[in-house]
XYZ file of C-alpha atoms in Angstrom:
88
model
C 7.563 -29.673 34.345
C 6.541 -32.118 31.619
C 5.805 -29.239 29.256
C 9.158 -27.686 30.145
C 10.994 -30.928 29.357
C 9.109 -31.296 26.066
C 9.950 -27.713 25.109
C 13.610 -28.274 26.002
C 13.655 -31.398 23.809
C 12.201 -29.453 20.860
C 14.433 -26.387 21.217
C 17.695 -27.965 22.319
C 20.179 -26.474 24.759
C 20.839 -23.241 22.862
C 17.646 -21.461 23.956
C 17.255 -20.287 27.564
C 14.007 -21.451 29.170
C 12.869 -19.353 32.102
C 9.403 -20.383 33.285
C 7.336 -18.353 35.728
C 5.230 -19.917 38.479
C 3.410 -18.913 41.621
C 5.123 -19.114 45.010
C 2.354 -21.326 46.439
C 2.956 -23.968 43.759
C 6.678 -24.079 44.494
C 6.161 -24.179 48.249
C 3.568 -26.973 48.052
C 5.763 -29.026 45.692
C 8.781 -28.446 47.927
C 11.257 -25.686 47.186
C 14.394 -27.824 46.862
C 12.575 -30.554 44.937
C 10.984 -28.040 42.556
C 14.289 -26.311 41.810
C 16.029 -29.649 41.219
C 13.218 -30.962 39.014
C 12.942 -27.691 37.046
C 16.687 -27.722 36.357
C 16.444 -31.386 35.362
C 13.574 -30.585 32.987
C 15.682 -27.951 31.254
C 15.028 -24.678 33.053
C 17.910 -22.251 32.778
C 16.145 -19.724 34.952
C 13.014 -19.371 37.025
C 10.811 -16.419 37.873
C 8.745 -16.727 41.018
C 6.778 -13.619 41.916
C 6.598 -13.148 45.635
C 4.955 -11.018 48.265
C 6.933 -8.002 49.420
C 7.668 -9.428 52.878
C 8.437 -13.011 51.868
C 11.695 -14.591 52.977
C 13.421 -15.589 49.746
C 16.453 -17.266 51.296
C 15.133 -20.873 51.223
C 14.134 -20.466 47.581
C 17.394 -18.795 46.560
C 19.548 -21.382 48.353
C 17.690 -24.285 46.719
C 17.865 -22.601 43.336
C 21.611 -22.060 43.718
C 22.114 -25.731 44.570
C 19.985 -26.887 41.644
C 21.801 -24.519 39.282
C 25.132 -25.954 40.376
C 23.894 -29.515 39.908
C 22.294 -28.880 36.494
C 24.102 -30.358 33.537
C 23.436 -27.385 31.283
C 25.741 -24.385 31.431
C 23.910 -21.096 31.552
C 24.583 -17.480 32.348
C 21.053 -17.165 33.731
C 20.508 -17.942 37.412
C 17.846 -20.496 38.240
C 16.020 -17.977 40.414
C 15.244 -14.315 40.168
C 13.560 -12.142 42.752
C 10.682 -10.196 41.290
C 10.710 -6.449 41.720
C 8.215 -4.975 44.126
C 6.762 -1.494 43.813
C 5.848 0.066 47.115
C 3.792 3.176 47.548
C 4.387 5.476 50.496
């Protein structure tokens, strides 16, 4: 998050910043806290790859709340579900 904030400070608000992190990191940090802190550090989006059967609702709800509370206006959502390829 420190690197994200430093990058935001260098680039200003014009450039979207959409970091990618592992689900385990977000879950250990705390989903709501991570989304709030990422938005506060300048994230305009967030990619979190996930397992095919994972319940994304807690993450998406926290991301929505953090996006609403963020001071920056952005067309990018704070969270995006990764695509999953399944073989039959």
